[in-house]
C-alpha angles and dihedrals in degrees: 000000000000089000091051092048092051092047091050092053092062103030090050093043098047090058091068097061099080094031091060092043089058095042092048092049092053101036098042106029110026092089091047089051090052097045104035106022107040091018101221116201116258093248091055091047091057089055092046091049090053091049092050092049093048094044094049093048091047091047092047093051088048092056097085089050089054088047089056091050092051093046090053095047116114117184138141087257093052128250100288109048100058091056092044089057097044093044093049093052093049092045092053094052097047094043089060091047092052090059096042114107104217092176092243124150139191118353094357092057092045093050096048092043092052093053096044094045093049092049091046089056093049092050094048091047093056091051098040098050094045092045100051096036088061089068099078088044090064097063144341093216107112095210093048089049089053091052093049091044093047093052091045092051091046090054092043092051091046087057093045094051093045085063095041094048096038103040096090104038097034097047090048092048094045091045091054091045096050097037137238133116123257113269091203130039116346094251094054126104116261114252089250089066092061091043093055091041089055090053090050096053094044090053090053089049091053092052093049093047090053090055090055096043094051100030109045119088117196121220122233100244105157119075093199134055110274114253124229116248116221114223090237089066093057098098093043092054092053098041096043091051092074094179091055091047096051092043089053093050092048091046092049093055093046094048093046088057097042097044092046090055094048091044090064094046101100092039090052094054094043100045107019105031090032098222117091093183091061088066092075093050091047091049093049092054091048092047093054090047093051096045090048090052091052091048093055095041094096089056092055093043090060091059105032137048117247093247091057092049092048093051092048091049093051090049089055091049093049092047089051093051093049092048092046092051095052097036115110108258092229095051111088097184095067093041089050094051090047091050093051091051092050096046097043090050092044092053091058092045091049094053096041092052089051088054091047089056092048091051089048088063090062091041091054090048090051095046102036101029095237132089114228108174097164098041089051093048092044084078090068097062089037088057093046092048094047087050090048092047094053091041094051091048093049094044095046094046094047093046090053099040095044092055094244091119091067096039124104098190140012090264090065094061120087124228089247090054092051092048090051090053092046093051092048092045099047116008099047093046092049091057090051092049094050090050089050092056093047091055092048094050094047101041113025111090107164105114125161094272094050091046092055089051089053092053092044092052093047091051091049090051089051092238101121139030123189096186089117096038 
Protein backbone atom coordinates (compact mmCIF):
# COMPACT_ATOMS: atom_id res chain seq x y z
CA UNK A 1 0.00 0.00 0.00
CA UNK A 2 2.98 2.29 0.55
CA UNK A 3 3.77 2.07 -3.18
CA UNK A 4 0.20 3.00 -4.08
CA UNK A 5 0.22 5.93 -1.63
CA UNK A 6 3.48 7.28 -3.06
CA UNK A 7 2.20 6.92 -6.62
CA UNK A 8 -1.02 8.73 -5.71
CA UNK A 9 0.92 11.66 -4.25
CA UNK A 10 2.49 12.43 -7.62
CA UNK A 11 -0.14 11.28 -10.11
CA UNK A 12 -2.80 13.24 -8.24
CA UNK A 13 -0.56 16.27 -7.79
CA UNK A 14 0.69 16.52 -11.37
CA UNK A 15 -2.88 16.87 -12.59
CA UNK A 16 -3.15 20.29 -10.96
CA UNK A 17 -0.38 21.99 -12.97
CA UNK A 18 -2.33 22.68 -16.14
CA UNK A 19 -5.65 23.11 -14.33
CA UNK A 20 -4.29 26.01 -12.33
CA UNK A 21 -2.62 27.47 -15.39
CA UNK A 22 -6.00 27.62 -17.09
CA UNK A 23 -7.86 28.90 -14.02
CA UNK A 24 -5.22 31.56 -13.37
CA UNK A 25 -5.29 32.73 -16.97
CA UNK A 26 -9.06 33.21 -16.91
CA UNK A 27 -9.57 34.43 -13.35
CA UNK A 28 -6.61 36.82 -13.20
CA UNK A 29 -6.04 38.02 -16.77
CA UNK A 30 -9.29 37.82 -18.71
CA UNK A 31 -10.27 41.35 -17.65
CA UNK A 32 -6.77 42.64 -18.52
CA UNK A 33 -7.10 40.95 -21.93
CA UNK A 34 -10.43 42.67 -22.49
CA UNK A 35 -9.36 46.15 -21.31
CA UNK A 36 -5.73 46.39 -22.44
CA UNK A 37 -5.34 43.84 -25.27
CA UNK A 38 -8.52 44.02 -27.37
CA UNK A 39 -9.38 47.42 -25.85
CA UNK A 40 -13.13 47.04 -25.31
CA UNK A 41 -15.12 50.28 -25.00
CA UNK A 42 -16.10 51.31 -21.47
CA UNK A 43 -19.81 50.72 -22.11
CA UNK A 44 -19.12 47.15 -23.24
CA UNK A 45 -16.85 46.56 -20.24
CA UNK A 46 -19.67 47.44 -17.84
CA UNK A 47 -21.81 44.77 -19.50
CA UNK A 48 -18.95 42.24 -19.46
CA UNK A 49 -18.27 42.94 -15.78
CA UNK A 50 -21.91 42.31 -14.97
CA UNK A 51 -21.89 39.06 -16.97
CA UNK A 52 -18.77 37.82 -15.18
CA UNK A 53 -20.23 38.65 -11.79
CA UNK A 54 -23.56 36.97 -12.58
CA UNK A 55 -21.95 33.91 -14.18
CA UNK A 56 -19.55 33.33 -11.29
CA UNK A 57 -22.27 33.65 -8.68
CA UNK A 58 -24.55 31.32 -10.69
CA UNK A 59 -21.69 28.88 -11.18
CA UNK A 60 -20.76 29.00 -7.51
CA UNK A 61 -24.31 28.29 -6.39
CA UNK A 62 -24.42 25.45 -8.92
CA UNK A 63 -21.33 23.78 -7.42
CA UNK A 64 -23.17 21.83 -4.67
CA UNK A 65 -25.61 20.57 -7.32
CA UNK A 66 -22.65 19.29 -9.32
CA UNK A 67 -21.29 17.75 -6.14
CA UNK A 68 -24.56 15.86 -5.70
CA UNK A 69 -24.36 14.62 -9.29
CA UNK A 70 -20.80 13.37 -8.77
CA UNK A 71 -21.68 11.68 -5.46
CA UNK A 72 -24.55 9.85 -7.16
CA UNK A 73 -22.46 8.73 -10.16
CA UNK A 74 -21.86 4.97 -10.47
CA UNK A 75 -19.59 3.79 -13.31
CA UNK A 76 -16.90 1.16 -13.84
CA UNK A 77 -14.34 3.99 -13.56
CA UNK A 78 -15.75 5.25 -10.26
CA UNK A 79 -17.62 8.48 -9.64
CA UNK A 80 -14.76 10.98 -9.95
CA UNK A 81 -12.79 10.17 -13.09
CA UNK A 82 -15.59 10.44 -15.70
CA UNK A 83 -16.38 14.00 -14.61
CA UNK A 84 -12.68 14.90 -14.43
CA UNK A 85 -12.32 13.87 -18.08
CA UNK A 86 -15.50 15.52 -19.38
CA UNK A 87 -14.85 18.73 -17.45
CA UNK A 88 -11.24 18.98 -18.64
CA UNK A 89 -12.24 18.62 -22.30
CA UNK A 90 -14.97 21.28 -22.03
CA UNK A 91 -12.70 23.65 -20.11
CA UNK A 92 -9.99 23.42 -22.76
CA UNK A 93 -12.35 24.26 -25.62
CA UNK A 94 -14.02 27.24 -23.96
CA UNK A 95 -10.75 28.65 -22.58
CA UNK A 96 -9.42 28.93 -26.12
CA UNK A 97 -12.68 30.54 -27.27
CA UNK A 98 -12.51 33.14 -24.48
CA UNK A 99 -9.15 34.33 -25.81
CA UNK A 100 -10.14 34.22 -29.48
CA UNK A 101 -10.65 37.66 -31.04
CA UNK A 102 -13.61 37.16 -33.40
CA UNK A 103 -13.67 40.85 -34.27
CA UNK A 104 -17.16 41.27 -32.80
CA UNK A 105 -18.40 44.51 -31.25
CA UNK A 106 -21.33 45.78 -29.21
CA UNK A 107 -24.25 43.44 -28.60
CA UNK A 108 -22.77 40.63 -30.71
CA UNK A 109 -19.62 40.56 -28.58
CA UNK A 110 -21.61 40.69 -25.34
CA UNK A 111 -23.89 37.82 -26.39
CA UNK A 112 -21.10 35.50 -27.53
CA UNK A 113 -18.98 36.32 -24.50
CA UNK A 114 -21.87 35.56 -22.13
CA UNK A 115 -22.48 32.10 -23.63
CA UNK A 116 -18.82 31.10 -23.82
CA UNK A 117 -17.99 32.34 -20.31
CA UNK A 118 -20.99 30.55 -18.79
CA UNK A 119 -20.10 27.27 -20.52
CA UNK A 120 -16.46 27.65 -19.46
CA UNK A 121 -17.61 27.89 -15.83
CA UNK A 122 -19.81 24.80 -16.10
CA UNK A 123 -16.99 22.76 -17.65
CA UNK A 124 -14.45 23.83 -15.05
CA UNK A 125 -16.93 23.14 -12.26
CA UNK A 126 -17.42 19.53 -13.36
CA UNK A 127 -13.67 18.96 -13.44
CA UNK A 128 -12.80 20.89 -10.29
CA UNK A 129 -15.35 19.29 -7.98
CA UNK A 130 -14.62 15.76 -9.15
CA UNK A 131 -10.86 16.34 -8.95
CA UNK A 132 -10.57 17.75 -5.44
CA UNK A 133 -13.31 15.57 -3.92
CA UNK A 134 -11.21 12.55 -4.88
CA UNK A 135 -8.59 13.60 -2.28
CA UNK A 136 -10.37 12.33 0.88
CA UNK A 137 -11.21 9.13 -1.02
CA UNK A 138 -7.49 8.29 -1.29
CA UNK A 139 -6.81 7.91 2.47
CA UNK A 140 -8.16 8.75 5.91
CA UNK A 141 -4.66 9.24 7.34
CA UNK A 142 -4.27 12.97 8.14
CA UNK A 143 -0.51 13.06 7.55
CA UNK A 144 -0.79 11.20 4.25
CA UNK A 145 -3.51 13.62 3.20
CA UNK A 146 -1.18 16.49 4.03
CA UNK A 147 1.56 14.96 1.86
CA UNK A 148 -0.80 14.43 -1.07
CA UNK A 149 -2.29 17.89 -0.59
CA UNK A 150 1.12 19.56 -0.29
CA UNK A 151 2.38 18.04 -3.53
CA UNK A 152 -0.88 18.93 -5.27
CA UNK A 153 -0.65 22.54 -4.09
CA UNK A 154 3.04 22.74 -5.08
CA UNK A 155 2.14 21.58 -8.59
CA UNK A 156 -0.88 23.89 -8.71
CA UNK A 157 1.20 26.88 -7.66
CA UNK A 158 3.90 25.97 -10.16
CA UNK A 159 1.21 26.17 -12.83
CA UNK A 160 -0.19 29.41 -11.43
CA UNK A 161 3.19 31.14 -11.31
CA UNK A 162 4.13 29.91 -14.77
CA UNK A 163 1.18 31.95 -15.97
CA UNK A 164 1.87 34.90 -13.66
CA UNK A 165 5.56 35.09 -14.56
CA UNK A 166 5.09 34.28 -18.23
CA UNK A 167 1.97 36.23 -19.13
CA UNK A 168 3.76 39.43 -20.15
CA UNK A 169 6.90 38.17 -21.94
CA UNK A 170 5.32 35.06 -23.49
CA UNK A 171 2.21 36.75 -24.86
CA UNK A 172 4.35 39.49 -26.38
CA UNK A 173 6.75 36.95 -27.88
CA UNK A 174 3.96 34.73 -29.18
CA UNK A 175 2.09 37.75 -30.53
CA UNK A 176 5.14 38.87 -32.50
CA UNK A 177 5.76 35.33 -33.74
CA UNK A 178 2.22 34.71 -34.94
CA UNK A 179 1.53 38.21 -36.24
CA UNK A 180 -0.99 40.92 -35.59
CA UNK A 181 -0.72 44.44 -34.20
CA UNK A 182 -1.75 45.38 -30.65
CA UNK A 183 -5.38 46.50 -30.38
CA UNK A 184 -4.61 48.40 -27.16
CA UNK A 185 -1.56 50.51 -26.19
CA UNK A 186 1.49 50.14 -28.43
CA UNK A 187 3.50 48.23 -25.80
CA UNK A 188 0.77 45.61 -25.28
CA UNK A 189 0.81 42.07 -26.63
CA UNK A 190 -1.20 41.46 -29.85
CA UNK A 191 -4.42 39.42 -29.31
CA UNK A 192 -2.78 36.51 -31.14
CA UNK A 193 -0.28 36.21 -28.28
CA UNK A 194 -3.02 35.49 -25.74
CA UNK A 195 -4.76 33.11 -28.15
CA UNK A 196 -1.63 30.97 -28.63
CA UNK A 197 -0.84 31.17 -24.92
CA UNK A 198 -4.34 29.83 -24.16
CA UNK A 199 -3.72 26.88 -26.49
CA UNK A 200 -0.40 26.19 -24.74
CA UNK A 201 -1.81 26.08 -21.21
CA UNK A 202 -4.82 23.98 -22.21
CA UNK A 203 -2.49 21.43 -23.82
CA UNK A 204 -0.51 21.22 -20.57
CA UNK A 205 -3.78 20.79 -18.66
CA UNK A 206 -4.81 17.90 -20.90
CA UNK A 207 -1.49 16.11 -20.33
CA UNK A 208 -1.67 16.55 -16.55
CA UNK A 209 -5.27 15.35 -16.37
CA UNK A 210 -4.34 12.18 -18.27
CA UNK A 211 -1.63 11.45 -15.67
CA UNK A 212 -4.26 11.67 -12.92
CA UNK A 213 -6.92 9.70 -14.78
CA UNK A 214 -4.61 6.78 -15.57
CA UNK A 215 -2.31 6.96 -12.55
CA UNK A 216 -4.41 7.48 -9.40
CA UNK A 217 -5.77 4.47 -7.55
CA UNK A 218 -8.55 5.10 -5.05
CA UNK A 219 -8.61 3.29 -1.71
CA UNK A 220 -11.68 1.38 -0.52
CA UNK A 221 -12.58 3.40 2.55
CA UNK A 222 -16.25 2.70 3.12
CA UNK A 223 -17.30 -0.65 4.54
CA UNK A 224 -20.87 -0.25 3.29
CA UNK A 225 -22.39 0.42 -0.12
CA UNK A 226 -22.52 4.19 -0.76
CA UNK A 227 -26.02 5.65 -0.56
CA UNK A 228 -27.50 7.94 -3.17
CA UNK A 229 -28.09 11.52 -2.09
CA UNK A 230 -31.36 13.12 -3.24
CA UNK A 231 -30.98 16.67 -4.47
CA UNK A 232 -33.55 17.84 -1.91
CA UNK A 233 -31.11 16.88 0.89
CA UNK A 234 -28.36 19.13 -0.47
CA UNK A 235 -28.94 22.13 1.78
CA UNK A 236 -29.40 19.95 4.87
CA UNK A 237 -26.07 18.18 4.27
CA UNK A 238 -24.20 21.50 4.05
CA UNK A 239 -25.98 23.29 6.89
CA UNK A 240 -25.98 20.34 9.32
CA UNK A 241 -22.25 19.82 8.78
CA UNK A 242 -21.35 22.87 10.86
CA UNK A 243 -17.60 22.38 10.44
CA UNK A 244 -17.98 22.39 6.68
CA UNK A 245 -20.17 25.48 6.82
CA UNK A 246 -17.81 27.52 8.98
CA UNK A 247 -14.79 26.40 6.97
CA UNK A 248 -16.54 27.52 3.79
CA UNK A 249 -17.40 30.95 5.24
CA UNK A 250 -13.84 31.48 6.50
CA UNK A 251 -12.40 30.32 3.17
CA UNK A 252 -14.74 32.62 1.24
CA UNK A 253 -13.62 35.71 3.13
CA UNK A 254 -9.95 34.80 2.80
CA UNK A 255 -10.21 34.10 -0.94
CA UNK A 256 -12.17 37.29 -1.62
CA UNK A 257 -9.28 39.21 -0.09
CA UNK A 258 -6.47 37.22 -1.70
CA UNK A 259 -7.96 37.07 -5.21
CA UNK A 260 -8.79 40.77 -5.14
CA UNK A 261 -5.16 41.57 -4.36
CA UNK A 262 -3.77 39.33 -7.10
CA UNK A 263 -6.37 40.64 -9.55
CA UNK A 264 -4.83 44.10 -9.29
CA UNK A 265 -1.24 42.83 -9.64
CA UNK A 266 -0.54 43.58 -13.27
CA UNK A 267 -2.40 46.90 -13.10
CA UNK A 268 -0.31 47.88 -10.06
CA UNK A 269 3.00 47.29 -11.82
CA UNK A 270 1.86 48.95 -15.03
CA UNK A 271 0.20 52.04 -13.61
CA UNK A 272 1.54 52.51 -10.04
CA UNK A 273 5.06 51.11 -10.15
CA UNK A 274 5.39 52.20 -13.79
CA UNK A 275 7.14 49.10 -15.13
CA UNK A 276 4.92 46.32 -16.46
CA UNK A 277 7.89 44.03 -17.17
CA UNK A 278 8.87 44.01 -13.46
CA UNK A 279 5.64 42.14 -12.74
CA UNK A 280 7.03 38.87 -14.15
CA UNK A 281 10.22 39.11 -12.05
CA UNK A 282 8.18 39.91 -8.93
CA UNK A 283 5.85 36.97 -9.64
CA UNK A 284 8.74 34.57 -10.17
CA UNK A 285 10.25 35.46 -6.78
CA UNK A 286 6.90 35.04 -5.06
CA UNK A 287 6.27 31.76 -6.85
CA UNK A 288 9.55 30.29 -5.65
CA UNK A 289 8.80 31.51 -2.11
CA UNK A 290 5.33 29.99 -2.09
CA UNK A 291 6.38 26.64 -3.54
CA UNK A 292 9.25 26.44 -1.05
CA UNK A 293 6.79 27.10 1.78
CA UNK A 294 4.53 24.29 0.58
CA UNK A 295 7.51 21.94 0.28
CA UNK A 296 8.53 22.49 3.91
CA UNK A 297 4.96 22.39 5.26
CA UNK A 298 5.14 18.66 6.20
CA UNK A 299 8.20 19.41 8.35
CA UNK A 300 6.30 22.07 10.30
CA UNK A 301 3.17 19.92 10.57
CA UNK A 302 5.19 17.25 12.41
CA UNK A 303 6.10 19.72 15.17
CA UNK A 304 3.11 22.04 15.42
CA UNK A 305 -0.66 21.71 15.64
CA UNK A 306 -2.67 22.95 12.70
CA UNK A 307 -4.19 25.79 14.71
CA UNK A 308 -0.71 27.11 15.57
CA UNK A 309 0.39 26.91 11.95
CA UNK A 310 -2.78 28.65 10.78
CA UNK A 311 -2.32 31.50 13.24
CA UNK A 312 1.33 31.98 12.27
CA UNK A 313 0.39 32.00 8.58
CA UNK A 314 -2.29 34.66 9.10
CA UNK A 315 0.18 36.82 11.05
CA UNK A 316 2.59 36.66 8.08
CA UNK A 317 -0.17 37.62 5.66
CA UNK A 318 -1.31 40.58 7.78
CA UNK A 319 2.27 41.81 8.20
CA UNK A 320 2.75 41.61 4.44
CA UNK A 321 -0.39 43.63 3.71
CA UNK A 322 0.53 46.36 6.18
CA UNK A 323 4.09 46.63 4.79
CA UNK A 324 2.83 46.66 1.20
CA UNK A 325 0.34 49.45 1.92
CA UNK A 326 2.89 51.76 3.51
CA UNK A 327 5.83 50.85 1.24
CA UNK A 328 6.92 53.60 -1.19
CA UNK A 329 5.54 52.72 -4.62
CA UNK A 330 8.94 53.26 -6.24
CA UNK A 331 10.87 51.04 -3.79
CA UNK A 332 10.92 47.43 -4.96
CA UNK A 333 12.71 45.99 -1.91
CA UNK A 334 9.83 46.71 0.50
CA UNK A 335 7.19 45.63 -2.00
CA UNK A 336 9.16 42.42 -2.56
CA UNK A 337 9.44 41.61 1.14
CA UNK A 338 5.73 42.31 1.61
CA UNK A 339 4.88 40.04 -1.30
CA UNK A 340 6.98 37.18 0.09
CA UNK A 341 5.28 37.47 3.50
CA UNK A 342 1.81 37.42 1.92
CA UNK A 343 2.46 34.51 -0.39
CA UNK A 344 4.34 32.33 2.11
CA UNK A 345 1.54 32.81 4.63
CA UNK A 346 -1.11 32.27 1.98
CA UNK A 347 0.47 28.97 0.91
CA UNK A 348 0.09 27.56 4.44
CA UNK A 349 -3.48 28.90 4.72
CA UNK A 350 -4.37 27.43 1.34
CA UNK A 351 -3.14 23.96 2.24
CA UNK A 352 -4.58 23.96 5.76
CA UNK A 353 -8.02 24.94 4.50
CA UNK A 354 -7.84 22.07 2.01
CA UNK A 355 -7.15 19.73 4.94
CA UNK A 356 -10.02 21.27 6.95
CA UNK A 357 -12.37 20.44 4.07
CA UNK A 358 -11.04 16.87 3.82
CA UNK A 359 -11.57 16.33 7.54
CA UNK A 360 -15.08 17.78 7.22
CA UNK A 361 -15.94 14.86 4.93
CA UNK A 362 -15.27 12.42 7.78
CA UNK A 363 -16.97 14.72 10.29
CA UNK A 364 -20.09 14.84 8.12
CA UNK A 365 -20.01 11.03 7.77
CA UNK A 366 -19.72 10.72 11.57
CA UNK A 367 -22.45 13.24 12.35
CA UNK A 368 -24.97 12.59 9.55
CA UNK A 369 -24.36 8.90 8.86
CA UNK A 370 -23.58 9.38 5.16
CA UNK A 371 -20.33 10.10 3.30
CA UNK A 372 -20.59 12.94 0.78
CA UNK A 373 -17.09 13.60 -0.61
CA UNK A 374 -18.14 15.62 -3.65
CA UNK A 375 -20.86 17.69 -2.00
CA UNK A 376 -18.37 18.61 0.74
CA UNK A 377 -15.63 19.51 -1.73
CA UNK A 378 -18.05 21.40 -3.95
CA UNK A 379 -17.70 24.13 -1.35
CA UNK A 380 -14.06 24.70 -2.38
CA UNK A 381 -14.79 25.78 -5.98
CA UNK A 382 -17.88 27.61 -4.70
CA UNK A 383 -15.61 29.57 -2.37
CA UNK A 384 -13.04 30.26 -5.09
CA UNK A 385 -15.70 31.38 -7.55
CA UNK A 386 -17.45 33.61 -5.07
CA UNK A 387 -14.06 35.11 -4.28
CA UNK A 388 -13.38 35.50 -7.98
CA UNK A 389 -16.81 37.02 -8.60
CA UNK A 390 -16.38 39.66 -5.92
CA UNK A 391 -12.78 40.24 -6.98
CA UNK A 392 -13.67 40.68 -10.65
CA UNK A 393 -16.43 43.09 -9.75
CA UNK A 394 -14.16 45.13 -7.49
CA UNK A 395 -11.25 45.16 -9.96
CA UNK A 396 -13.39 46.08 -12.97
CA UNK A 397 -15.27 48.82 -11.12
CA UNK A 398 -12.11 50.35 -9.63
CA UNK A 399 -10.22 50.22 -12.94
CA UNK A 400 -13.07 52.10 -14.63
CA UNK A 401 -13.86 54.58 -11.83
CA UNK A 402 -10.21 55.40 -11.09
CA UNK A 403 -9.53 56.34 -14.71
CA UNK A 404 -7.02 53.52 -15.23
CA UNK A 405 -9.21 52.00 -17.96
CA UNK A 406 -8.59 55.01 -20.21
CA UNK A 407 -4.89 55.46 -19.32
CA UNK A 408 -2.04 54.41 -21.58
CA UNK A 409 0.82 54.90 -19.10
CA UNK A 410 1.36 55.49 -15.38
CA UNK A 411 1.63 59.25 -16.04
CA UNK A 412 -2.01 59.30 -17.19
CA UNK A 413 -3.37 58.13 -13.80
CA UNK A 414 -4.15 60.67 -11.07
CA UNK A 415 -2.99 60.35 -7.45
CA UNK A 416 -6.61 59.88 -6.43
CA UNK A 417 -6.97 57.05 -8.93
CA UNK A 418 -3.87 55.31 -7.61
CA UNK A 419 -5.07 55.66 -4.02
CA UNK A 420 -8.43 54.16 -4.96
CA UNK A 421 -6.65 51.16 -6.50
CA UNK A 422 -4.35 50.79 -3.49
CA UNK A 423 -7.25 50.81 -1.01
CA UNK A 424 -9.17 48.24 -3.05
CA UNK A 425 -6.06 46.10 -3.53
CA UNK A 426 -4.80 46.10 0.08
CA UNK A 427 -7.15 47.61 2.68
CA UNK A 428 -10.39 45.88 1.65
CA UNK A 429 -8.70 42.43 1.35
CA UNK A 430 -7.05 42.81 4.76
CA UNK A 431 -10.43 43.34 6.43
CA UNK A 432 -11.76 40.18 4.77
CA UNK A 433 -8.74 38.12 5.87
CA UNK A 434 -8.96 39.24 9.51
CA UNK A 435 -12.68 38.34 9.59
CA UNK A 436 -11.82 34.95 8.10
CA UNK A 437 -9.39 34.21 10.90
CA UNK A 438 -11.85 35.27 13.62
CA UNK A 439 -14.48 32.86 12.28
CA UNK A 440 -11.96 30.01 12.11
CA UNK A 441 -10.71 30.49 15.67
CA UNK A 442 -14.18 30.71 17.15
CA UNK A 443 -15.98 27.98 15.20
CA UNK A 444 -13.60 25.28 13.90
CA UNK A 445 -13.18 22.45 16.43
CA UNK A 446 -11.66 19.46 14.58
CA UNK A 447 -8.22 19.01 16.11
CA UNK A 448 -6.14 15.81 15.90
CA UNK A 449 -7.68 14.28 19.03
CA UNK A 450 -11.26 14.90 17.89
CA UNK A 451 -10.45 13.56 14.42
CA UNK A 452 -9.13 10.30 15.85
CA UNK A 453 -12.34 9.97 17.87
CA UNK A 454 -14.35 10.44 14.64
CA UNK A 455 -12.43 7.63 12.92
CA UNK A 456 -12.68 5.37 15.97
CA UNK A 457 -16.46 5.85 16.16
CA UNK A 458 -16.91 5.19 12.45
CA UNK A 459 -14.90 1.96 12.70
CA UNK A 460 -16.94 0.82 15.69
CA UNK A 461 -20.13 1.49 13.74
CA UNK A 462 -18.72 -0.59 10.86
CA UNK A 463 -19.02 2.31 8.41
CA UNK A 464 -15.40 2.69 7.30
CA UNK A 465 -12.34 0.58 6.80
CA UNK A 466 -8.93 2.03 6.07
CA UNK A 467 -7.22 -1.28 5.50
CA UNK A 468 -6.53 -0.26 1.92
CA UNK A 469 -5.77 3.40 2.65
